[in-house]
CSV table of N, CA and C in Angstrom, one decimal:
chain,number,residue,atom,x,y,z
M,297,MET,N,71.1,148.3,15.2
M,297,MET,CA,71.0,147.1,14.3
M,297,MET,C,69.7,147.2,13.6
M,298,ALA,N,68.6,147.7,14.3
M,298,ALA,CA,67.3,147.8,13.6
M,298,ALA,C,67.3,148.7,12.4
M,299,PRO,N,68.0,149.9,12.5
M,299,PRO,CA,68.0,150.7,11.3
M,299,PRO,C,68.7,150.1,10.1
M,300,ILE,N,69.7,149.2,10.3
M,300,ILE,CA,70.4,148.6,9.2
M,300,ILE,C,69.5,147.6,8.6
M,301,ILE,N,68.7,146.8,9.4
M,301,ILE,CA,67.8,145.8,8.8
M,301,ILE,C,66.7,146.6,8.1
M,302,SER,N,66.2,147.7,8.6
M,302,SER,CA,65.1,148.4,7.9
M,302,SER,C,65.6,148.9,6.6
M,303,ARG,N,66.9,149.5,6.6
M,303,ARG,CA,67.4,150.0,5.3
M,303,ARG,C,67.6,148.8,4.3
M,304,THR,N,68.1,147.7,4.8
M,304,THR,CA,68.3,146.5,3.9
M,304,THR,C,67.0,146.1,3.3
M,305,TYR,N,65.9,146.0,4.1
M,305,TYR,CA,64.6,145.7,3.6
M,305,TYR,C,64.1,146.7,2.6
M,306,ALA,N,64.3,147.9,2.8
M,306,ALA,CA,63.9,149.0,1.9
M,306,ALA,C,64.6,148.9,0.6
M,307,ILE,N,66.0,148.6,0.7
M,307,ILE,CA,66.7,148.4,-0.6
M,307,ILE,C,66.2,147.2,-1.3
M,308,LEU,N,66.0,146.1,-0.6
M,308,LEU,CA,65.5,144.9,-1.3
M,308,LEU,C,64.1,145.1,-1.9
M,309,LEU,N,63.3,145.9,-1.2
M,309,LEU,CA,62.0,146.2,-1.8
M,309,LEU,C,62.1,147.0,-3.1
M,310,VAL,N,62.9,148.0,-3.1
M,310,VAL,CA,63.1,148.8,-4.3
M,310,VAL,C,63.7,147.9,-5.4
M,311,LEU,N,64.7,147.1,-5.1
M,311,LEU,CA,65.2,146.2,-6.2
M,311,LEU,C,64.2,145.2,-6.7
M,312,ALA,N,63.4,144.7,-5.8
M,312,ALA,CA,62.4,143.7,-6.3
M,312,ALA,C,61.3,144.4,-7.1
M,313,THR,N,61.0,145.7,-6.8
M,313,THR,CA,60.0,146.4,-7.6
M,313,THR,C,60.5,146.7,-9.0
M,314,ILE,N,61.8,147.1,-9.1
M,314,ILE,CA,62.5,147.3,-10.4
M,314,ILE,C,62.5,146.0,-11.2
M,315,ALA,N,62.9,144.9,-10.6
M,315,ALA,CA,63.0,143.7,-11.3
M,315,ALA,C,61.7,143.2,-11.8
M,316,LEU,N,60.7,143.3,-11.0
M,316,LEU,CA,59.3,142.9,-11.4
M,316,LEU,C,58.8,143.8,-12.5
M,317,GLY,N,59.1,145.0,-12.4
M,317,GLY,CA,58.7,146.0,-13.5
M,317,GLY,C,59.3,145.7,-14.8
M,318,ALA,N,60.4,145.1,-14.8
M,318,ALA,CA,61.1,144.7,-16.1
M,318,ALA,C,60.4,143.5,-16.8
M,319,CYS,N,59.6,142.7,-16.0
M,319,CYS,CA,59.0,141.6,-16.6
M,319,CYS,C,57.7,141.9,-17.3
M,320,VAL,N,57.2,143.1,-17.2
M,320,VAL,CA,55.9,143.5,-17.8
M,320,VAL,C,56.1,143.7,-19.2
M,321,SER,N,55.2,143.2,-20.1
M,321,SER,CA,55.4,143.5,-21.5
M,321,SER,C,55.1,144.9,-21.8
M,322,GLN,N,55.8,145.4,-22.8
M,322,GLN,CA,55.6,146.8,-23.2
M,322,GLN,C,54.4,146.9,-24.1
M,323,PRO,N,53.6,148.0,-24.0
M,323,PRO,CA,52.5,148.1,-24.9
M,323,PRO,C,53.0,148.4,-26.3
M,324,ALA,N,52.2,148.0,-27.3
M,324,ALA,CA,52.6,148.3,-28.7
M,324,ALA,C,52.5,149.8,-29.0
M,325,PRO,N,53.4,150.4,-29.8
M,325,PRO,CA,53.3,151.8,-30.1
M,325,PRO,C,52.0,152.1,-30.8
M,326,PRO,N,51.4,153.3,-30.6
M,326,PRO,CA,50.1,153.6,-31.3
M,326,PRO,C,50.3,153.4,-32.8
M,327,GLY,N,49.2,152.9,-33.4
M,327,GLY,CA,49.2,152.7,-34.8
M,327,GLY,C,49.7,151.4,-35.3
M,328,THR,N,50.2,150.5,-34.3
M,328,THR,CA,50.7,149.2,-34.7
M,328,THR,C,49.6,148.2,-34.5
M,329,PRO,N,49.2,147.6,-35.6
M,329,PRO,CA,48.0,146.6,-35.5
M,329,PRO,C,48.4,145.4,-34.6
M,330,THR,N,47.5,145.0,-33.8
M,330,THR,CA,47.7,143.8,-33.0
M,330,THR,C,47.1,142.6,-33.7
M,331,PRO,N,47.9,141.6,-34.0
M,331,PRO,CA,47.3,140.5,-34.7
M,331,PRO,C,46.2,139.8,-33.9
M,332,VAL,N,45.1,139.5,-34.5
M,332,VAL,CA,43.9,138.8,-33.8
M,332,VAL,C,43.7,137.5,-34.6
M,333,PRO,N,43.7,136.4,-33.9
M,333,PRO,CA,43.5,135.1,-34.6
M,333,PRO,C,42.1,135.1,-35.3
M,334,PRO,N,42.1,134.5,-36.5
M,334,PRO,CA,40.7,134.5,-37.1
M,334,PRO,C,39.8,133.6,-36.3
M,335,PRO,N,38.5,133.9,-36.4
M,335,PRO,CA,37.6,133.0,-35.6
M,335,PRO,C,37.6,131.6,-36.2
M,336,SER,N,37.5,130.6,-35.3
M,336,SER,CA,37.5,129.3,-35.8
M,336,SER,C,36.2,129.0,-36.5
M,337,ALA,N,36.3,128.3,-37.6
M,337,ALA,CA,35.1,127.9,-38.4
M,337,ALA,C,34.3,126.9,-37.6
M,338,PRO,N,33.0,127.1,-37.5
M,338,PRO,CA,32.2,126.1,-36.8
M,338,PRO,C,32.3,124.7,-37.5
M,339,SER,N,32.3,123.7,-36.7
M,339,SER,CA,32.3,122.3,-37.2
M,339,SER,C,31.0,122.1,-38.0
M,340,PRO,N,31.2,121.6,-39.2
M,340,PRO,CA,30.0,121.3,-39.9
M,340,PRO,C,29.2,120.2,-39.3
M,341,ILE,N,27.9,120.4,-39.2
M,341,ILE,CA,27.0,119.4,-38.6
M,341,ILE,C,26.7,118.5,-39.8
M,342,PRO,N,27.0,117.2,-39.6
M,342,PRO,CA,26.7,116.3,-40.7
M,342,PRO,C,25.2,116.2,-41.0
M,343,SER,N,24.9,116.3,-42.3
M,343,SER,CA,23.5,116.3,-42.7
M,343,SER,C,23.1,114.8,-42.7
M,344,PRO,N,21.8,114.6,-42.3
M,344,PRO,CA,21.4,113.2,-42.3
M,344,PRO,C,21.3,112.6,-43.7
M,345,LYS,N,21.6,111.3,-43.8
M,345,LYS,CA,21.6,110.7,-45.1
M,345,LYS,C,20.1,110.6,-45.6
M,346,PRO,N,20.0,110.7,-46.9
M,346,PRO,CA,18.6,110.5,-47.4
M,346,PRO,C,18.1,109.1,-47.1
M,347,PRO,N,16.8,108.9,-47.2
M,347,PRO,CA,16.3,107.5,-47.0
M,347,PRO,C,16.9,106.6,-48.0
M,348,PRO,N,17.2,105.3,-47.7
M,348,PRO,CA,17.7,104.4,-48.7
M,348,PRO,C,16.6,104.0,-49.6
M,349,PRO,N,17.0,103.4,-50.7
M,349,PRO,CA,16.0,102.9,-51.7
M,349,PRO,C,15.1,101.8,-51.0
M,350,ALA,N,13.9,101.7,-51.5
M,350,ALA,CA,12.9,100.7,-50.9
M,350,ALA,C,13.4,99.3,-50.9
M,351,ASP,N,14.2,98.9,-51.9
M,351,ASP,CA,14.7,97.5,-52.0
M,351,ASP,C,16.0,97.2,-51.2
M,352,TRP,N,16.4,98.2,-50.4
M,352,TRP,CA,17.7,98.0,-49.7
M,352,TRP,C,17.9,96.7,-48.9
M,353,PRO,N,16.9,96.2,-48.3
M,353,PRO,CA,17.1,95.0,-47.5
M,353,PRO,C,17.3,93.7,-48.4
M,354,THR,N,16.9,93.8,-49.6
M,354,THR,CA,17.1,92.6,-50.5
M,354,THR,C,18.2,92.8,-51.5
M,355,ARG,N,18.8,93.9,-51.6
M,355,ARG,CA,19.8,94.1,-52.6
M,355,ARG,C,21.0,93.2,-52.6
M,356,TRP,N,21.3,92.6,-51.4
M,356,TRP,CA,22.4,91.7,-51.3
M,356,TRP,C,22.1,90.4,-52.1
M,357,LEU,N,20.8,90.1,-52.2
M,357,LEU,CA,20.4,88.9,-53.0
M,357,LEU,C,20.6,89.1,-54.5
M,358,LYS,N,20.7,90.4,-54.9
M,358,LYS,CA,21.0,90.8,-56.3
M,358,LYS,C,22.5,91.1,-56.6
M,359,GLY,N,23.3,90.9,-55.6
M,359,GLY,CA,24.7,91.2,-55.7
M,359,GLY,C,25.1,92.6,-55.7
M,360,ILE,N,24.2,93.4,-55.0
M,360,ILE,CA,24.4,94.9,-54.9
M,360,ILE,C,24.9,95.2,-53.5
M,361,PRO,N,25.9,95.9,-53.2
M,361,PRO,CA,26.9,96.4,-54.2
M,361,PRO,C,28.0,95.4,-54.6
M,362,CYS,N,28.0,94.2,-54.0
M,362,CYS,CA,29.0,93.2,-54.4
M,362,CYS,C,28.4,91.8,-54.3
M,363,ARG,N,29.1,90.8,-54.9
M,363,ARG,CA,28.7,89.4,-54.9
M,363,ARG,C,29.2,88.7,-53.7
M,364,PRO,N,28.5,87.7,-53.2
M,364,PRO,CA,28.9,86.9,-52.1
M,364,PRO,C,30.3,86.3,-52.3
M,365,PRO,N,31.1,86.2,-51.3
M,365,PRO,CA,30.8,86.3,-49.9
M,365,PRO,C,30.8,87.8,-49.4
M,366,CYS,N,31.1,88.7,-50.3
M,366,CYS,CA,31.1,90.1,-49.9
M,366,CYS,C,29.7,90.6,-49.5
M,367,TRP,N,29.6,91.4,-48.6
M,367,TRP,CA,28.3,92.0,-48.2
M,367,TRP,C,28.5,93.5,-47.9
M,368,GLU,N,27.9,94.4,-48.7
M,368,GLU,CA,28.0,95.8,-48.5
M,368,GLU,C,29.4,96.3,-48.7
M,369,GLY,N,30.3,95.6,-49.4
M,369,GLY,CA,31.7,96.0,-49.6
M,369,GLY,C,32.6,95.3,-48.6
M,370,ILE,N,32.1,94.5,-47.7
M,370,ILE,CA,32.9,93.8,-46.7
M,370,ILE,C,33.0,92.4,-47.0
M,371,THR,N,34.3,91.9,-47.1
M,371,THR,CA,34.5,90.5,-47.4
M,371,THR,C,35.2,89.8,-46.2
M,372,PRO,N,34.5,88.9,-45.5
M,372,PRO,CA,35.1,88.2,-44.4
M,372,PRO,C,36.4,87.6,-44.8
M,373,GLY,N,37.4,87.7,-43.9
M,373,GLY,CA,38.8,87.2,-44.1
M,373,GLY,C,39.7,88.1,-44.9
M,374,GLN,N,39.1,89.2,-45.4
M,374,GLN,CA,39.9,90.2,-46.2
M,374,GLN,C,39.8,91.6,-45.7
M,375,THR,N,38.6,92.1,-45.4
M,375,THR,CA,38.4,93.4,-45.0
M,375,THR,C,38.7,93.6,-43.5
M,376,THR,N,39.6,94.5,-43.2
M,376,THR,CA,39.9,94.8,-41.7
M,376,THR,C,38.8,95.5,-41.1
M,377,ALA,N,38.8,95.4,-39.7
M,377,ALA,CA,37.7,96.1,-39.0
M,377,ALA,C,37.7,97.6,-39.3
M,378,GLU,N,38.9,98.2,-39.4
M,378,GLU,CA,39.0,99.7,-39.7
M,378,GLU,C,38.4,100.0,-41.0
M,379,GLU,N,38.7,99.1,-42.0
M,379,GLU,CA,38.1,99.3,-43.4
M,379,GLU,C,36.6,99.1,-43.3
M,380,ALA,N,36.2,98.1,-42.6
M,380,ALA,CA,34.7,97.9,-42.5
M,380,ALA,C,34.0,99.1,-42.0
M,381,VAL,N,34.5,99.7,-40.9
M,381,VAL,CA,33.9,101.0,-40.4
M,381,VAL,C,33.8,102.0,-41.5
M,382,GLU,N,34.9,102.2,-42.2
M,382,GLU,CA,35.0,103.2,-43.2
M,382,GLU,C,34.0,102.9,-44.3
M,383,ILE,N,33.9,101.7,-44.8
M,383,ILE,CA,33.0,101.3,-45.9
M,383,ILE,C,31.6,101.5,-45.4
M,384,LEU,N,31.2,101.0,-44.2
M,384,LEU,CA,29.9,101.2,-43.7
M,384,LEU,C,29.5,102.6,-43.6
M,385,SER,N,30.4,103.4,-43.1
M,385,SER,CA,30.1,104.9,-42.9
M,385,SER,C,29.8,105.6,-44.2
M,386,ARG,N,30.3,105.1,-45.3
M,386,ARG,CA,30.0,105.7,-46.7
M,386,ARG,C,28.8,105.1,-47.3
M,387,SER,N,28.3,104.0,-46.8
M,387,SER,CA,27.1,103.3,-47.4
M,387,SER,C,25.8,104.1,-47.3
M,388,PRO,N,25.0,104.2,-48.3
M,388,PRO,CA,23.8,105.0,-48.2
M,388,PRO,C,22.7,104.3,-47.3
M,389,VAL,N,22.9,103.1,-46.9
M,389,VAL,CA,21.9,102.4,-46.0
M,389,VAL,C,22.3,102.4,-44.5
M,390,ILE,N,23.6,102.9,-44.2
M,390,ILE,CA,24.1,102.8,-42.9
M,390,ILE,C,24.1,104.2,-42.3
M,391,ALA,N,23.5,104.4,-41.1
M,391,ALA,CA,23.5,105.7,-40.4
M,391,ALA,C,24.8,106.0,-39.8
M,392,ARG,N,25.3,105.0,-39.0
M,392,ARG,CA,26.6,105.1,-38.4
M,392,ARG,C,27.2,103.8,-38.1
M,393,ALA,N,28.5,103.7,-38.0
M,393,ALA,CA,29.3,102.5,-37.7
M,393,ALA,C,30.5,102.8,-36.8
M,394,ASN,N,30.8,101.9,-36.0
M,394,ASN,CA,32.0,102.0,-35.1
M,394,ASN,C,32.5,100.7,-34.7
M,395,ALA,N,33.8,100.6,-34.3
M,395,ALA,CA,34.4,99.4,-33.8
M,395,ALA,C,34.6,99.5,-32.3
M,396,THR,N,34.4,98.4,-31.7
M,396,THR,CA,34.5,98.3,-30.2
M,396,THR,C,35.0,96.9,-29.8
M,397,THR,N,35.4,96.8,-28.6
M,397,THR,CA,35.8,95.4,-28.0
M,397,THR,C,34.8,95.1,-26.9
M,398,LEU,N,34.8,93.8,-26.6
M,398,LEU,CA,34.0,93.3,-25.5
M,398,LEU,C,34.9,93.1,-24.3
M,399,PRO,N,34.7,93.8,-23.2
M,399,PRO,CA,35.6,93.6,-22.0
M,399,PRO,C,35.2,92.3,-21.4
M,400,VAL,N,33.9,91.9,-21.4
M,400,VAL,CA,33.5,90.6,-20.8
M,400,VAL,C,32.5,90.0,-21.8
M,401,PRO,N,32.5,88.8,-22.0
M,401,PRO,CA,33.3,87.7,-21.4
M,401,PRO,C,34.6,87.4,-22.2
M,402,ASN,N,34.8,88.1,-23.4
M,402,ASN,CA,35.9,87.8,-24.2
M,402,ASN,C,36.6,89.1,-24.7
M,403,PRO,N,37.6,89.6,-24.0
M,403,PRO,CA,38.2,90.8,-24.4
M,403,PRO,C,39.0,90.7,-25.7
M,404,GLU,N,39.2,89.5,-26.2
M,404,GLU,CA,39.9,89.3,-27.5
M,404,GLU,C,38.9,89.5,-28.7
M,405,MET,N,37.6,89.6,-28.4
M,405,MET,CA,36.6,89.7,-29.5
M,405,MET,C,36.4,91.2,-29.7
M,406,GLY,N,36.4,91.6,-31.0
M,406,GLY,CA,36.1,92.9,-31.4
M,406,GLY,C,34.8,92.9,-32.2
M,407,LEU,N,34.1,94.0,-32.2
M,407,LEU,CA,32.8,94.1,-32.9
M,407,LEU,C,32.8,95.4,-33.8
M,408,VAL,N,32.4,95.3,-35.0
M,408,VAL,CA,32.1,96.5,-35.8
M,408,VAL,C,30.5,96.5,-35.7
M,409,VAL,N,29.9,97.5,-35.2
M,409,VAL,CA,28.5,97.6,-35.0
M,409,VAL,C,28.0,98.8,-35.9
M,410,TRP,N,26.8,98.6,-36.4
M,410,TRP,CA,26.2,99.7,-37.2
M,410,TRP,C,24.7,99.8,-37.0
M,411,SER,N,24.1,100.9,-37.4
M,411,SER,CA,22.7,101.1,-37.4
M,411,SER,C,22.3,101.5,-38.8
M,412,TRP,N,21.0,101.1,-39.2
M,412,TRP,CA,20.5,101.5,-40.5
M,412,TRP,C,19.9,102.9,-40.5
M,413,VAL,N,20.0,103.5,-41.7
M,413,VAL,CA,19.3,104.8,-41.8
M,413,VAL,C,17.8,104.6,-41.6
M,414,GLY,N,17.3,105.5,-40.7
M,414,GLY,CA,15.9,105.4,-40.4
M,414,GLY,C,15.6,104.7,-39.1
M,415,THR,N,16.6,103.9,-38.6
M,415,THR,CA,16.4,103.1,-37.3
M,415,THR,C,17.7,103.3,-36.5
M,416,GLU,N,18.2,104.6,-36.4
M,416,GLU,CA,19.5,104.9,-35.8
M,416,GLU,C,19.6,104.4,-34.3
M,417,ASP,N,18.4,104.2,-33.6
M,417,ASP,CA,18.4,103.8,-32.2
M,417,ASP,C,18.6,102.3,-32.0
M,418,GLU,N,18.5,101.6,-33.1
M,418,GLU,CA,18.6,100.1,-33.0
M,418,GLU,C,19.9,99.6,-33.7
M,419,GLN,N,20.5,98.6,-33.2
M,419,GLN,CA,21.7,98.0,-33.8
M,419,GLN,C,21.2,97.3,-35.1
M,420,GLY,N,21.9,97.6,-36.2
M,420,GLY,CA,21.6,97.1,-37.5
M,420,GLY,C,22.4,95.8,-37.8
M,421,GLY,N,23.4,95.5,-37.0
M,421,GLY,CA,24.2,94.3,-37.3
M,421,GLY,C,25.6,94.4,-36.7
M,422,GLN,N,26.4,93.4,-36.9
M,422,GLN,CA,27.7,93.4,-36.3
M,422,GLN,C,28.6,92.5,-37.2
M,423,ALA,N,29.9,92.9,-37.1
M,423,ALA,CA,30.9,92.1,-37.8
M,423,ALA,C,32.0,91.8,-36.7
M,424,LEU,N,32.4,90.5,-36.6
M,424,LEU,CA,33.3,90.1,-35.5
M,424,LEU,C,34.8,90.1,-36.1
M,425,PHE,N,35.7,90.5,-35.2
M,425,PHE,CA,37.1,90.4,-35.6
M,425,PHE,C,38.0,90.2,-34.3
M,426,HIS,N,39.2,89.8,-34.5
M,426,HIS,CA,40.1,89.5,-33.3
M,426,HIS,C,40.7,90.8,-32.9
M,427,ALA,N,40.3,91.3,-31.7
M,427,ALA,CA,40.7,92.6,-31.3
M,427,ALA,C,42.2,92.7,-30.9
M,428,GLN,N,42.8,91.6,-30.5
M,428,GLN,CA,44.2,91.5,-30.1
M,428,GLN,C,45.2,91.5,-31.3
M,429,ILE,N,44.7,91.3,-32.5
M,429,ILE,CA,45.5,91.2,-33.7
M,429,ILE,C,45.4,92.5,-34.4
M,430,PRO,N,46.5,93.3,-34.6
M,430,PRO,CA,46.4,94.6,-35.3
M,430,PRO,C,46.0,94.3,-36.8
M,431,SER,N,45.2,95.1,-37.3
M,431,SER,CA,44.7,95.0,-38.7
M,431,SER,C,44.0,93.7,-39.0
M,432,SER,N,43.3,93.2,-38.0
M,432,SER,CA,42.6,91.9,-38.1
M,432,SER,C,41.4,92.0,-39.0
M,433,PRO,N,41.3,91.1,-40.0
M,433,PRO,CA,40.1,91.1,-40.8
M,433,PRO,C,38.9,90.6,-40.0
M,434,VAL,N,37.7,91.1,-40.5
M,434,VAL,CA,36.5,90.6,-39.9
M,434,VAL,C,36.3,89.1,-40.3
M,435,TYR,N,35.8,88.3,-39.5
M,435,TYR,CA,35.6,86.9,-39.9
M,435,TYR,C,34.1,86.5,-39.9
M,436,VAL,N,33.2,87.3,-39.4
M,436,VAL,CA,31.8,87.0,-39.5
M,436,VAL,C,31.1,88.4,-39.7
M,437,VAL,N,30.1,88.4,-40.6
M,437,VAL,CA,29.3,89.6,-40.8
M,437,VAL,C,27.8,89.2,-40.5
M,438,GLU,N,27.2,89.8,-39.6
M,438,GLU,CA,25.8,89.5,-39.2
M,438,GLU,C,24.9,90.7,-39.3
M,439,PRO,N,24.3,91.0,-40.5
M,439,PRO,CA,23.4,92.1,-40.6
M,439,PRO,C,22.0,91.6,-40.0
M,440,TYR,N,21.4,92.5,-39.3
M,440,TYR,CA,20.1,92.3,-38.8
M,440,TYR,C,19.1,93.0,-39.7
M,441,LEU,N,18.7,92.3,-40.7
M,441,LEU,CA,17.8,92.8,-41.7
M,441,LEU,C,16.4,92.8,-41.3
M,442,PRO,N,15.6,93.8,-41.6
M,442,PRO,CA,14.2,93.9,-41.1
M,442,PRO,C,13.2,93.1,-42.0
M,443,VAL,N,13.6,92.2,-42.8
M,443,VAL,CA,12.7,91.5,-43.6
M,443,VAL,C,13.1,90.0,-43.6
M,444,SER,N,12.1,89.2,-44.0
M,444,SER,CA,12.4,87.7,-44.1
M,444,SER,C,12.7,87.4,-45.6
M,445,PHE,N,13.4,86.2,-45.8
M,445,PHE,CA,13.8,85.8,-47.1
M,445,PHE,C,13.3,84.4,-47.3
M,446,LYS,N,13.0,84.1,-48.6
M,446,LYS,CA,12.7,82.7,-48.9
M,446,LYS,C,14.0,81.9,-49.1
M,447,LEU,N,14.1,80.7,-48.6
M,447,LEU,CA,15.3,79.9,-48.7
M,447,LEU,C,15.6,79.7,-50.2
M,448,GLY,N,14.7,79.6,-51.1
M,448,GLY,CA,15.0,79.5,-52.5
M,448,GLY,C,15.7,80.7,-53.1
M,449,ASP,N,15.4,81.9,-52.6
M,449,ASP,CA,16.1,83.1,-53.0
M,449,ASP,C,17.5,83.1,-52.6
M,450,VAL,N,17.7,82.7,-51.3
M,450,VAL,CA,19.1,82.6,-50.8
M,450,VAL,C,19.9,81.6,-51.6
M,451,ILE,N,19.3,80.4,-51.8
M,451,ILE,CA,20.0,79.3,-52.6
M,451,ILE,C,20.3,79.8,-54.0
M,452,GLN,N,19.4,80.5,-54.6
M,452,GLN,CA,19.7,81.0,-55.9
M,452,GLN,C,20.9,82.0,-55.9
M,453,THR,N,21.0,82.8,-54.9
M,453,THR,CA,22.1,83.8,-54.8
M,453,THR,C,23.4,83.1,-54.4
M,454,TYR,N,23.4,82.3,-53.4
M,454,TYR,CA,24.6,81.7,-52.8
M,454,TYR,C,25.0,80.3,-53.4
M,455,GLY,N,24.0,79.6,-53.9
M,455,GLY,CA,24.2,78.3,-54.3
M,455,GLY,C,23.9,77.3,-53.2
M,456,GLU,N,23.4,76.1,-53.6
M,456,GLU,CA,22.9,75.1,-52.6
M,456,GLU,C,24.1,74.7,-51.7
M,457,ARG,N,25.2,74.5,-52.2
M,457,ARG,CA,26.4,74.0,-51.4
M,457,ARG,C,26.7,75.1,-50.3
M,458,ASN,N,26.8,76.3,-50.6
M,458,ASN,CA,27.1,77.4,-49.6
M,458,ASN,C,26.0,77.5,-48.6
M,459,VAL,N,24.8,77.5,-49.0
M,459,VAL,CA,23.7,77.6,-48.1
M,459,VAL,C,23.6,76.4,-47.1
M,460,SER,N,23.9,75.2,-47.6
M,460,SER,CA,23.8,74.1,-46.7
M,460,SER,C,25.0,74.1,-45.7
M,461,SER,N,26.1,74.7,-46.1
M,461,SER,CA,27.2,74.8,-45.1
M,461,SER,C,26.9,75.9,-44.1
M,462,ILE,N,26.2,76.9,-44.5
M,462,ILE,CA,25.8,77.9,-43.5
M,462,ILE,C,24.8,77.4,-42.5
M,463,VAL,N,23.8,76.6,-43.0
M,463,VAL,CA,22.8,76.0,-42.2
M,463,VAL,C,23.4,75.0,-41.2
M,464,ARG,N,24.4,74.3,-41.6
M,464,ARG,CA,25.1,73.3,-40.7
M,464,ARG,C,25.8,74.1,-39.6
M,465,GLN,N,26.3,75.3,-39.8
M,465,GLN,CA,27.0,76.1,-38.8
M,465,GLN,C,26.0,76.7,-37.8
M,466,MET,N,24.8,76.8,-38.1
M,466,MET,CA,23.8,77.4,-37.2
M,466,MET,C,23.4,76.6,-36.1
């Protein structure tokens, strides 16, 4: 019985070797070019934005780039959070912008946050939106500007009625 088992194992070993040999890919004939994928282009490193104009903190008082209630191209109640990030990313005074949500204390609140060119390590402001509502428009825009303003300048830009309603909300 042992010789039959040995012969069976030998036959199985030969068949397994032949079967496994058939799974090996055949080399290309000589002279056939082997396609080589082109090297991937390196990701471009974004160049830093040039410094903003000296009057950038007060340009909103002059209606640049838009008139109130718009600020830097963002209009509360109309501009979605996604649009706000895109608009801010293109602005010459904004270094970077992104949207996020607050897990605590209010997971329904979303924030668009940004930093100013030249002060990338500090938060430059925020715009609030309802994170649970798809395509929710921002409803508050809070820029943290590095300068102070005279109340008279703000009244001249926004009008006394609008400024007094803002002051009442504070």
